[in-house]
PDB file of C-alpha atoms in Angstrom:
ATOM      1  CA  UNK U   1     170.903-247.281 -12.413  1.00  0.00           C
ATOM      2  CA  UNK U   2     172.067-247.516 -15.843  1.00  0.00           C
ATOM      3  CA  UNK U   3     171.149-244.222 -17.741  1.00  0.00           C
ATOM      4  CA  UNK U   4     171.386-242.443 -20.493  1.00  0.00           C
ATOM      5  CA  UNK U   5     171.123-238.662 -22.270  1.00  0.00           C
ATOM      6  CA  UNK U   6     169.790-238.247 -25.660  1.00  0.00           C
ATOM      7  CA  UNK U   7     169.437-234.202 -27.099  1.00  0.00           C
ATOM      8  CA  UNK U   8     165.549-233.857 -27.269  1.00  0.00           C
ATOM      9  CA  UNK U   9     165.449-233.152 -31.346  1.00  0.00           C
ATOM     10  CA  UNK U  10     167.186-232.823 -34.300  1.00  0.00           C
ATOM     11  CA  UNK U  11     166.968-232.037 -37.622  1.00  0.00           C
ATOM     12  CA  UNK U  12     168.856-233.719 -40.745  1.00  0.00           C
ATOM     13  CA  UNK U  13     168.398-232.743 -44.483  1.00  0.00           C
ATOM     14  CA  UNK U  14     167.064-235.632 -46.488  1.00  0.00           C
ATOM     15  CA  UNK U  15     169.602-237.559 -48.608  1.00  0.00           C
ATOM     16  CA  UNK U  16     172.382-236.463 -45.953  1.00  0.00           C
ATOM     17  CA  UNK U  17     174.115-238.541 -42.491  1.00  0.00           C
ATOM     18  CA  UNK U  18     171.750-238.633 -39.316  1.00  0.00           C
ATOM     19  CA  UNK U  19     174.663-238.698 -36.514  1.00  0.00           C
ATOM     20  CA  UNK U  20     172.356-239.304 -33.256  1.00  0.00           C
ATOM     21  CA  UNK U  21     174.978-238.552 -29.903  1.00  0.00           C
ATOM     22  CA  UNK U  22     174.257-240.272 -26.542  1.00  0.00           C
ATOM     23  CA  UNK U  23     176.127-240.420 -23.339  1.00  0.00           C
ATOM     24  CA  UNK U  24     175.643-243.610 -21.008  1.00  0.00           C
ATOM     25  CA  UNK U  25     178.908-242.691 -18.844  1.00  0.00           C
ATOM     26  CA  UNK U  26     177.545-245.296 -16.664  1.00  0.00           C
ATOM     27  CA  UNK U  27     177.708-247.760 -18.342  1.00  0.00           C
ATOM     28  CA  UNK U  28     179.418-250.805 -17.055  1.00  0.00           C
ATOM     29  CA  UNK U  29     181.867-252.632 -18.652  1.00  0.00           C
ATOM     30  CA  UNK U  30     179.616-255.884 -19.853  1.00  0.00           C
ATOM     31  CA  UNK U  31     176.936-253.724 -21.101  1.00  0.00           C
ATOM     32  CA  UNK U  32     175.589-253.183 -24.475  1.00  0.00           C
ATOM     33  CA  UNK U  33     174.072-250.147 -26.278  1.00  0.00           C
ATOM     34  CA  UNK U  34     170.697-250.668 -27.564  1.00  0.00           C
ATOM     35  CA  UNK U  35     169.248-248.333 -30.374  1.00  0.00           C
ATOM     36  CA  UNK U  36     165.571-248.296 -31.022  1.00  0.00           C
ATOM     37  CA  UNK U  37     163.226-246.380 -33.147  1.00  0.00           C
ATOM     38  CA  UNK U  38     159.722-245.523 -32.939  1.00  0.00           C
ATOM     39  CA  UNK U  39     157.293-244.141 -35.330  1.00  0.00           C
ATOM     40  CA  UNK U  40     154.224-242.670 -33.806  1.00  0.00           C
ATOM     41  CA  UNK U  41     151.967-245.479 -32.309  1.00  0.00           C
ATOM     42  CA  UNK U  42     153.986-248.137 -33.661  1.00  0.00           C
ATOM     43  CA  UNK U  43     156.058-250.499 -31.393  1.00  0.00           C
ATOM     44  CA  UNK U  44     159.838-249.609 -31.433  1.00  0.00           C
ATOM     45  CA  UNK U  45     161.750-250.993 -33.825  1.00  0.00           C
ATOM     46  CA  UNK U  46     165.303-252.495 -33.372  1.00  0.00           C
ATOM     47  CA  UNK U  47     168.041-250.952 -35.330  1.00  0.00           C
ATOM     48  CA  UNK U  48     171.668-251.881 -33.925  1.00  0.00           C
ATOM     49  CA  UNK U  49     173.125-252.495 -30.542  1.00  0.00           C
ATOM     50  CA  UNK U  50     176.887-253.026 -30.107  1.00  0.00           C
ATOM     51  CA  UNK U  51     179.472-253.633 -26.595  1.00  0.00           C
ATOM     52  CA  UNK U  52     182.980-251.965 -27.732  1.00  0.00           C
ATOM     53  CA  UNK U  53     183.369-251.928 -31.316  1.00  0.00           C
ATOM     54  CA  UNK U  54     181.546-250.164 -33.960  1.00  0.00           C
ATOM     55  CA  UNK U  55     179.134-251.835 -35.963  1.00  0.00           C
ATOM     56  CA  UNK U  56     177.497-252.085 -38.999  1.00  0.00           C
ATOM     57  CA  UNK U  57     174.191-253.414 -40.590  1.00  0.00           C
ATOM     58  CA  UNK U  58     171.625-252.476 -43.358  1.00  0.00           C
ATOM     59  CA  UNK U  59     169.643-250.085 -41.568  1.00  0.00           C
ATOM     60  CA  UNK U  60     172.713-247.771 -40.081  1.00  0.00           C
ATOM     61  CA  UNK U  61     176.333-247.770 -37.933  1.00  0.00           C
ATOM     62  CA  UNK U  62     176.946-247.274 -34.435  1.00  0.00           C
ATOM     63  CA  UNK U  63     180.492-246.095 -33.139  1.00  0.00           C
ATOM     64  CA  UNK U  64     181.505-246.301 -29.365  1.00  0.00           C
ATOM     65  CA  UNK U  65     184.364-244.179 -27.708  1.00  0.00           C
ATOM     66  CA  UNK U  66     186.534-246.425 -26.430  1.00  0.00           C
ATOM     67  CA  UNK U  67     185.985-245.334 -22.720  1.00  0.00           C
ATOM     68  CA  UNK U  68     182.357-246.560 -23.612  1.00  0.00           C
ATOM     69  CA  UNK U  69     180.810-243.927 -22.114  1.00  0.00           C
ATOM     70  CA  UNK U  70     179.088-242.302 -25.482  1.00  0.00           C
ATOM     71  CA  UNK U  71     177.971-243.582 -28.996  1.00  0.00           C
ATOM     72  CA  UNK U  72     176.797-242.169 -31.929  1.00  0.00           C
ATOM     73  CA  UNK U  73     174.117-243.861 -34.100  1.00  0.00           C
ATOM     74  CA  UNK U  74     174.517-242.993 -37.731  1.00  0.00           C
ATOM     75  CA  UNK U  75     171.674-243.034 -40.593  1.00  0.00           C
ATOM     76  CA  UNK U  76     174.394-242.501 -43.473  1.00  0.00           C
ATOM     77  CA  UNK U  77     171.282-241.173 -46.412  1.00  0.00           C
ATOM     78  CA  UNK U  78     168.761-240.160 -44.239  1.00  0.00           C
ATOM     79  CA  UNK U  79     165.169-240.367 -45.878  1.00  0.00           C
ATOM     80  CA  UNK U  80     161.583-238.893 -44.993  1.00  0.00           C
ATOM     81  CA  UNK U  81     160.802-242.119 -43.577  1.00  0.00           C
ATOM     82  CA  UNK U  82     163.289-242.454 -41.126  1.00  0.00           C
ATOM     83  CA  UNK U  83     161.851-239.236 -39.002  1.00  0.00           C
ATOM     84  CA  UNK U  84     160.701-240.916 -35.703  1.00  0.00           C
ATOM     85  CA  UNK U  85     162.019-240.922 -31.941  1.00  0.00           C
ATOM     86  CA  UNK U  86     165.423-242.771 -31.457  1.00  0.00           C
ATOM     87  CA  UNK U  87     166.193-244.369 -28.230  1.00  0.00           C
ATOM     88  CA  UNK U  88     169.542-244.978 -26.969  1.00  0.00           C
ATOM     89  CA  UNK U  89     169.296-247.825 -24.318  1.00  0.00           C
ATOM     90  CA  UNK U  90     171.365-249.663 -22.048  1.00  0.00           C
ATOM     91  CA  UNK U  91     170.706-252.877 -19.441  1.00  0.00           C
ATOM     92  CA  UNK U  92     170.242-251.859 -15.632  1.00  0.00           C
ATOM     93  CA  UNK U  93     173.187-253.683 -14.422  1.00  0.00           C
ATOM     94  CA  UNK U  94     173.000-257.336 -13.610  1.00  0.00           C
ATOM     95  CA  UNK U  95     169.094-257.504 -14.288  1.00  0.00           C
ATOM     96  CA  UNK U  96     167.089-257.885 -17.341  1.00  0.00           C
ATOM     97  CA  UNK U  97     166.092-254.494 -17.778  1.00  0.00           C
ATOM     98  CA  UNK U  98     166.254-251.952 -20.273  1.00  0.00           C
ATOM     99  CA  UNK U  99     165.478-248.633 -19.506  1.00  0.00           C
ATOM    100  CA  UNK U 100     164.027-246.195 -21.680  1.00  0.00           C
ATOM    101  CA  UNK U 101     164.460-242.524 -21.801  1.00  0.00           C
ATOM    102  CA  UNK U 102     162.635-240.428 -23.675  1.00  0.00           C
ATOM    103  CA  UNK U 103     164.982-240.290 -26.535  1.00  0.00           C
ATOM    104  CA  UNK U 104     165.735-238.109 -29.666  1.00  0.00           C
ATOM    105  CA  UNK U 105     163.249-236.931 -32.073  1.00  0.00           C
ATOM    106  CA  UNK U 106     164.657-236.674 -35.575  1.00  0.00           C
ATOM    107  CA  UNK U 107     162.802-234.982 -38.053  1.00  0.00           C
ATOM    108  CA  UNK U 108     164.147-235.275 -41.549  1.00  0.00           C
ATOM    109  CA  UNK U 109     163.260-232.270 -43.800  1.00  0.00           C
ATOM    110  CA  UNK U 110     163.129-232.700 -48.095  1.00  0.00           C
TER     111      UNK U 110
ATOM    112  CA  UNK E   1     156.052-264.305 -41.305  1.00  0.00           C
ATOM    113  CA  UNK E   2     157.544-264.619 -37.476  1.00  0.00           C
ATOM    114  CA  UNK E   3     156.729-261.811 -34.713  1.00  0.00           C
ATOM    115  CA  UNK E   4     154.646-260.801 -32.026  1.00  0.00           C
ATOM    116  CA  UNK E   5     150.614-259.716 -32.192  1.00  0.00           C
ATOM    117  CA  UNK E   6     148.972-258.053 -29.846  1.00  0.00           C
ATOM    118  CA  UNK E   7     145.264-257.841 -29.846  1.00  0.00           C
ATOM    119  CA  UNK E   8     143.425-255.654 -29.994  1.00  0.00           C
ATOM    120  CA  UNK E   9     145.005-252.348 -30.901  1.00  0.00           C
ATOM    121  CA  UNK E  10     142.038-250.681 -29.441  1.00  0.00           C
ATOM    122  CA  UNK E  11     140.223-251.622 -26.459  1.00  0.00           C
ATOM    123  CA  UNK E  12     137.739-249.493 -24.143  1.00  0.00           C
ATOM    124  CA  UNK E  13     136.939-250.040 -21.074  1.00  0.00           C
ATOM    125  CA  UNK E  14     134.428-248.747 -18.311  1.00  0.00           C
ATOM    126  CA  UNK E  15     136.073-247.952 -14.959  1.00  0.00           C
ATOM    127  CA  UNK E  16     136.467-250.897 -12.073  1.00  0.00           C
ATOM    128  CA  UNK E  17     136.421-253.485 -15.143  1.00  0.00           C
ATOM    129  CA  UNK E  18     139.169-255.789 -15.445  1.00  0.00           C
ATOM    130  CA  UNK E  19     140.789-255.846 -18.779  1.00  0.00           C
ATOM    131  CA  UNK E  20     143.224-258.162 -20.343  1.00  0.00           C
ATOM    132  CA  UNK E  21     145.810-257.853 -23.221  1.00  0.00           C
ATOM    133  CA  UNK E  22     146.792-260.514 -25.212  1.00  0.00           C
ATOM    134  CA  UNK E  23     150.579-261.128 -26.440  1.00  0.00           C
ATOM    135  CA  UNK E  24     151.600-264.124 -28.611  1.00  0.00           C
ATOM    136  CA  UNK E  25     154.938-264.777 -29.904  1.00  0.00           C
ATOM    137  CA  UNK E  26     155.788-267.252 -32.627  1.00  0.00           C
ATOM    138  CA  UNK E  27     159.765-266.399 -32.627  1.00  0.00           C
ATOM    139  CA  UNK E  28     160.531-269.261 -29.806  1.00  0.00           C
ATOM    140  CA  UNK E  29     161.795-266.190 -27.407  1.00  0.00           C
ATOM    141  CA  UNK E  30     162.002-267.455 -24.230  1.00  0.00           C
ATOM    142  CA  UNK E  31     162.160-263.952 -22.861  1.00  0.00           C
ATOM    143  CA  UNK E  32     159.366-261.702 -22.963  1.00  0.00           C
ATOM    144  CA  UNK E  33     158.314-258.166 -21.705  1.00  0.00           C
ATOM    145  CA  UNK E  34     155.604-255.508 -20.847  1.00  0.00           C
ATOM    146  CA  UNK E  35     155.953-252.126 -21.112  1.00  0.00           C
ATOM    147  CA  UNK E  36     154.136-249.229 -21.340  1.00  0.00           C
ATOM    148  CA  UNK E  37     154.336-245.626 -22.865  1.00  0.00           C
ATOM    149  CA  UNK E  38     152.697-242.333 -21.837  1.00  0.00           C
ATOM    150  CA  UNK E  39     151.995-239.263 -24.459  1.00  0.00           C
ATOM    151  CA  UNK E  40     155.579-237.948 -24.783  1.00  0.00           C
ATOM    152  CA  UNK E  41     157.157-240.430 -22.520  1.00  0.00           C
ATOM    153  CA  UNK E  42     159.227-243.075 -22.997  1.00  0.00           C
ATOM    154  CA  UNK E  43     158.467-247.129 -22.086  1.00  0.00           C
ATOM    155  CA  UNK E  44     158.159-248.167 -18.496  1.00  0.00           C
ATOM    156  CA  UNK E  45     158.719-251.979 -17.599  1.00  0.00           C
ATOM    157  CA  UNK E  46     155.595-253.594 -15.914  1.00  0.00           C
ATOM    158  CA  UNK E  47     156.428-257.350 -16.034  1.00  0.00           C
ATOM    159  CA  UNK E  48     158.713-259.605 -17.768  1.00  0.00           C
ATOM    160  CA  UNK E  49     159.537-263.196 -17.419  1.00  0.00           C
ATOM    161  CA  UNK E  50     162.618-265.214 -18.550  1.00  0.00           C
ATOM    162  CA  UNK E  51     161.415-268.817 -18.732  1.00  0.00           C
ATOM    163  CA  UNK E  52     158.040-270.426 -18.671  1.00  0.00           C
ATOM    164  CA  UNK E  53     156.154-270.365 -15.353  1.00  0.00           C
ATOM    165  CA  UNK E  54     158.377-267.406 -13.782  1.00  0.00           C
ATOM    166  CA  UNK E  55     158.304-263.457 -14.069  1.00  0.00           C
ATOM    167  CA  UNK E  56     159.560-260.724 -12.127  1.00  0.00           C
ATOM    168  CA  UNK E  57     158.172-257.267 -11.665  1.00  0.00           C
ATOM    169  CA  UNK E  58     159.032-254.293 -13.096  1.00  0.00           C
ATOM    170  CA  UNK E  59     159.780-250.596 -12.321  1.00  0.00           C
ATOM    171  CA  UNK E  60     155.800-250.193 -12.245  1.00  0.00           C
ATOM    172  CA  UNK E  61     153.949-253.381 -11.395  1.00  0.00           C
ATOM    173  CA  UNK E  62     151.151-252.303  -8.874  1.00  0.00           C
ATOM    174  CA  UNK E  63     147.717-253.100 -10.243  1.00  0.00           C
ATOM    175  CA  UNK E  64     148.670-255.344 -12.472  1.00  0.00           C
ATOM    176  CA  UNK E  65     149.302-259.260 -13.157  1.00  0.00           C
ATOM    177  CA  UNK E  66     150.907-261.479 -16.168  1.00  0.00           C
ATOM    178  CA  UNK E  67     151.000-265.640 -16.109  1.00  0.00           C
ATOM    179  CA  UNK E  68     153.625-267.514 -18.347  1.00  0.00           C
ATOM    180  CA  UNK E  69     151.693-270.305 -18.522  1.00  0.00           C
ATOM    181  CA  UNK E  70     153.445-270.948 -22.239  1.00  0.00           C
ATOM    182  CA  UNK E  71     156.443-270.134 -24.541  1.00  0.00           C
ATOM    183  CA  UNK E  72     154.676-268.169 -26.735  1.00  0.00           C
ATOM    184  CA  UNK E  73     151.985-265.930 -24.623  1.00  0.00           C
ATOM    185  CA  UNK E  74     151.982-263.238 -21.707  1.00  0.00           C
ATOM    186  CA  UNK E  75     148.547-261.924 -21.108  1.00  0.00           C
ATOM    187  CA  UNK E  76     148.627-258.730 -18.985  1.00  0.00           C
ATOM    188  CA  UNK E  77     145.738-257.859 -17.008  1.00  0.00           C
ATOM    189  CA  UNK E  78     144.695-254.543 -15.725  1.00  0.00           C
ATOM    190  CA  UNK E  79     143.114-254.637 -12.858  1.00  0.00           C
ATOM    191  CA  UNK E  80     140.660-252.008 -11.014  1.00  0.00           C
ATOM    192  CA  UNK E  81     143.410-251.502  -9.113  1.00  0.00           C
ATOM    193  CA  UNK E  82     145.543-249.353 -11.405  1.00  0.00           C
ATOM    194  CA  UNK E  83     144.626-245.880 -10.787  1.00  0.00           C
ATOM    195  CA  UNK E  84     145.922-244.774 -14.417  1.00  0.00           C
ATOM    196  CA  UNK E  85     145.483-247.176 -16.797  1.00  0.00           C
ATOM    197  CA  UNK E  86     144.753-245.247 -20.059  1.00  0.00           C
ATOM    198  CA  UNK E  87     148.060-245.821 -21.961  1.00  0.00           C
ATOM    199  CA  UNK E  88     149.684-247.667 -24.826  1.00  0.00           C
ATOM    200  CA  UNK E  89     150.900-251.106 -24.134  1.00  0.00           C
ATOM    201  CA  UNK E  90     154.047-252.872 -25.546  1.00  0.00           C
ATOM    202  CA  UNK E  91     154.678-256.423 -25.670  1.00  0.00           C
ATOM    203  CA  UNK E  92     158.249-257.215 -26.486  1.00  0.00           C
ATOM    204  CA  UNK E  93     160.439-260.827 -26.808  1.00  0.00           C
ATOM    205  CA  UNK E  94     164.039-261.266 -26.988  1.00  0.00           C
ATOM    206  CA  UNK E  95     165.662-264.419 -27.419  1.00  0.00           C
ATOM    207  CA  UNK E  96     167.437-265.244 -24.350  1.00  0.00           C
ATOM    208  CA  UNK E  97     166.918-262.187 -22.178  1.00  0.00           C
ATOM    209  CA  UNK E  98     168.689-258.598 -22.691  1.00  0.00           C
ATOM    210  CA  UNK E  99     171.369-259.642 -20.382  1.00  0.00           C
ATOM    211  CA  UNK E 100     172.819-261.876 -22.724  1.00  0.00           C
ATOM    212  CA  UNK E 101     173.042-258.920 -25.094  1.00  0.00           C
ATOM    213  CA  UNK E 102     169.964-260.434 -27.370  1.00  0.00           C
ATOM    214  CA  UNK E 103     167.767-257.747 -28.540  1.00  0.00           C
ATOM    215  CA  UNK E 104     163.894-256.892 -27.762  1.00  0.00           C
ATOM    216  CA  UNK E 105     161.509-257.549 -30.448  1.00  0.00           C
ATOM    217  CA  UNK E 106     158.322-255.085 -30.229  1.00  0.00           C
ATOM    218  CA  UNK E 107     155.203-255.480 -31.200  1.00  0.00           C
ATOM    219  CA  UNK E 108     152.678-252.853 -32.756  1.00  0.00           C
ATOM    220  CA  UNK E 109     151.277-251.827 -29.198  1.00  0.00           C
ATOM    221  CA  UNK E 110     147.478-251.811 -27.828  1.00  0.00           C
ATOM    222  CA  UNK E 111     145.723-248.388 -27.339  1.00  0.00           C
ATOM    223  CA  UNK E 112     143.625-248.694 -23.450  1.00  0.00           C
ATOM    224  CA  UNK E 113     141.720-246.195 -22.974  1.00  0.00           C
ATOM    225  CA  UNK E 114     139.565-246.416 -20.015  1.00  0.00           C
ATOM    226  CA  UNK E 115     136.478-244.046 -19.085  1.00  0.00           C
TER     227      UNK E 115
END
């Protein structure tokens, strides 16, 4: 099955760039990467998801290697408010699943 | 505004009682999801269904049922059956399903706890 490897915590200095790693090296080749967010006993929140080139939006970038087998999410001026779990997802292979790890917890410190 | 509600964000229940949880979406998704989360875990797929009238199970279906009987709802019920059902729910939407690379849509969860 699709998986994926998130480090357990971080921590990132308010006002500085969040860079969240994840490995999905197997990933197959019509797959996107999902990133979620979830603030205790909230639902997740969508942030970005992307299939081989970086993107962009308002709430933060993603960049995939171009083997596709890792991504980065990146909060460019991290805030207090943006200290919750992030989960790096991607689709069980011709289903409808995503699959969700247990993800990163970023804590951002003033 | 559009979104999903689930109600209630608490609910108790005694032991060998049926329960259902209520998920409506207004976002005319025609995908839509169940999950749910453990303390310190992350989501588990229960049910989901891609078109009116039709879902499929999940990674962790036993003791429990959904109906798609409309666009916009997918009640899950927890049956006696379910030997752990104290958790936190998560209804989600997406517009055409995941696999065509449209994301989920979450909404704010309901608490079970079950005594």
């Amino acid at each position: 099955d699709a998986k994926t490897t998130q480090p357990p915590s971080m921590d990132c200095a308010e006002g500085r760039a969040a860079n969240l790693p994840c490995n999905h090296s197997t990933i197959s080749g019509n797959e996107y990467v999902y990133w979620y967010r979830q603030i205790h006993s909230q639902g997740p929140q969508y942030i970005i998801h992307g299939l081989k080139n970086n993107e962009t939006n308002e709430m933060a970038s993603l960049i995939i290697t171009e083997d596709r087998k890792s991504s980065t999410l990146i909060l460019p001026h991290a805030t207090l408010r943006d200290t919750a779990v992030y989960y790096c997802i991607v689709r069980v292979y011709n289903t409808d699943k995503l699959i969700f790890g247990t993800g990163t917890r970023l804590q951002v410190f003033p | 505004d559009g979104g999903i509600t689930q109600s209630p964000k608490y609910l108790f229940r005694k032991e060998g009682q049926n329960v259902t949880l209520s998920c409506e979406q207004n976002l005319n998704h025609d995908a839509m999801y169940w999950y749910r989360q453990d303390p310190g875990q992350g989501l588990r797929l229960i049910y989901y269904s891609q078109i009116v009238n039709d879902f499929q199970k999940g990674d962790i279906a036993e003791g429990y049922s959904v109906s798609r009987e409309k666009k916009e709802s997918f009640p899950l019920t927890v049956t006696s059956a379910q030997k752990n059902p104290t958790a936190f729910y998560l209804c989600a939407s997406s517009i055409d399903g995941v696999g065509q690379g449209s994301p989920l849509h979450f909404g704010n969860g309901t608490r079970l706890t079950v005594t």
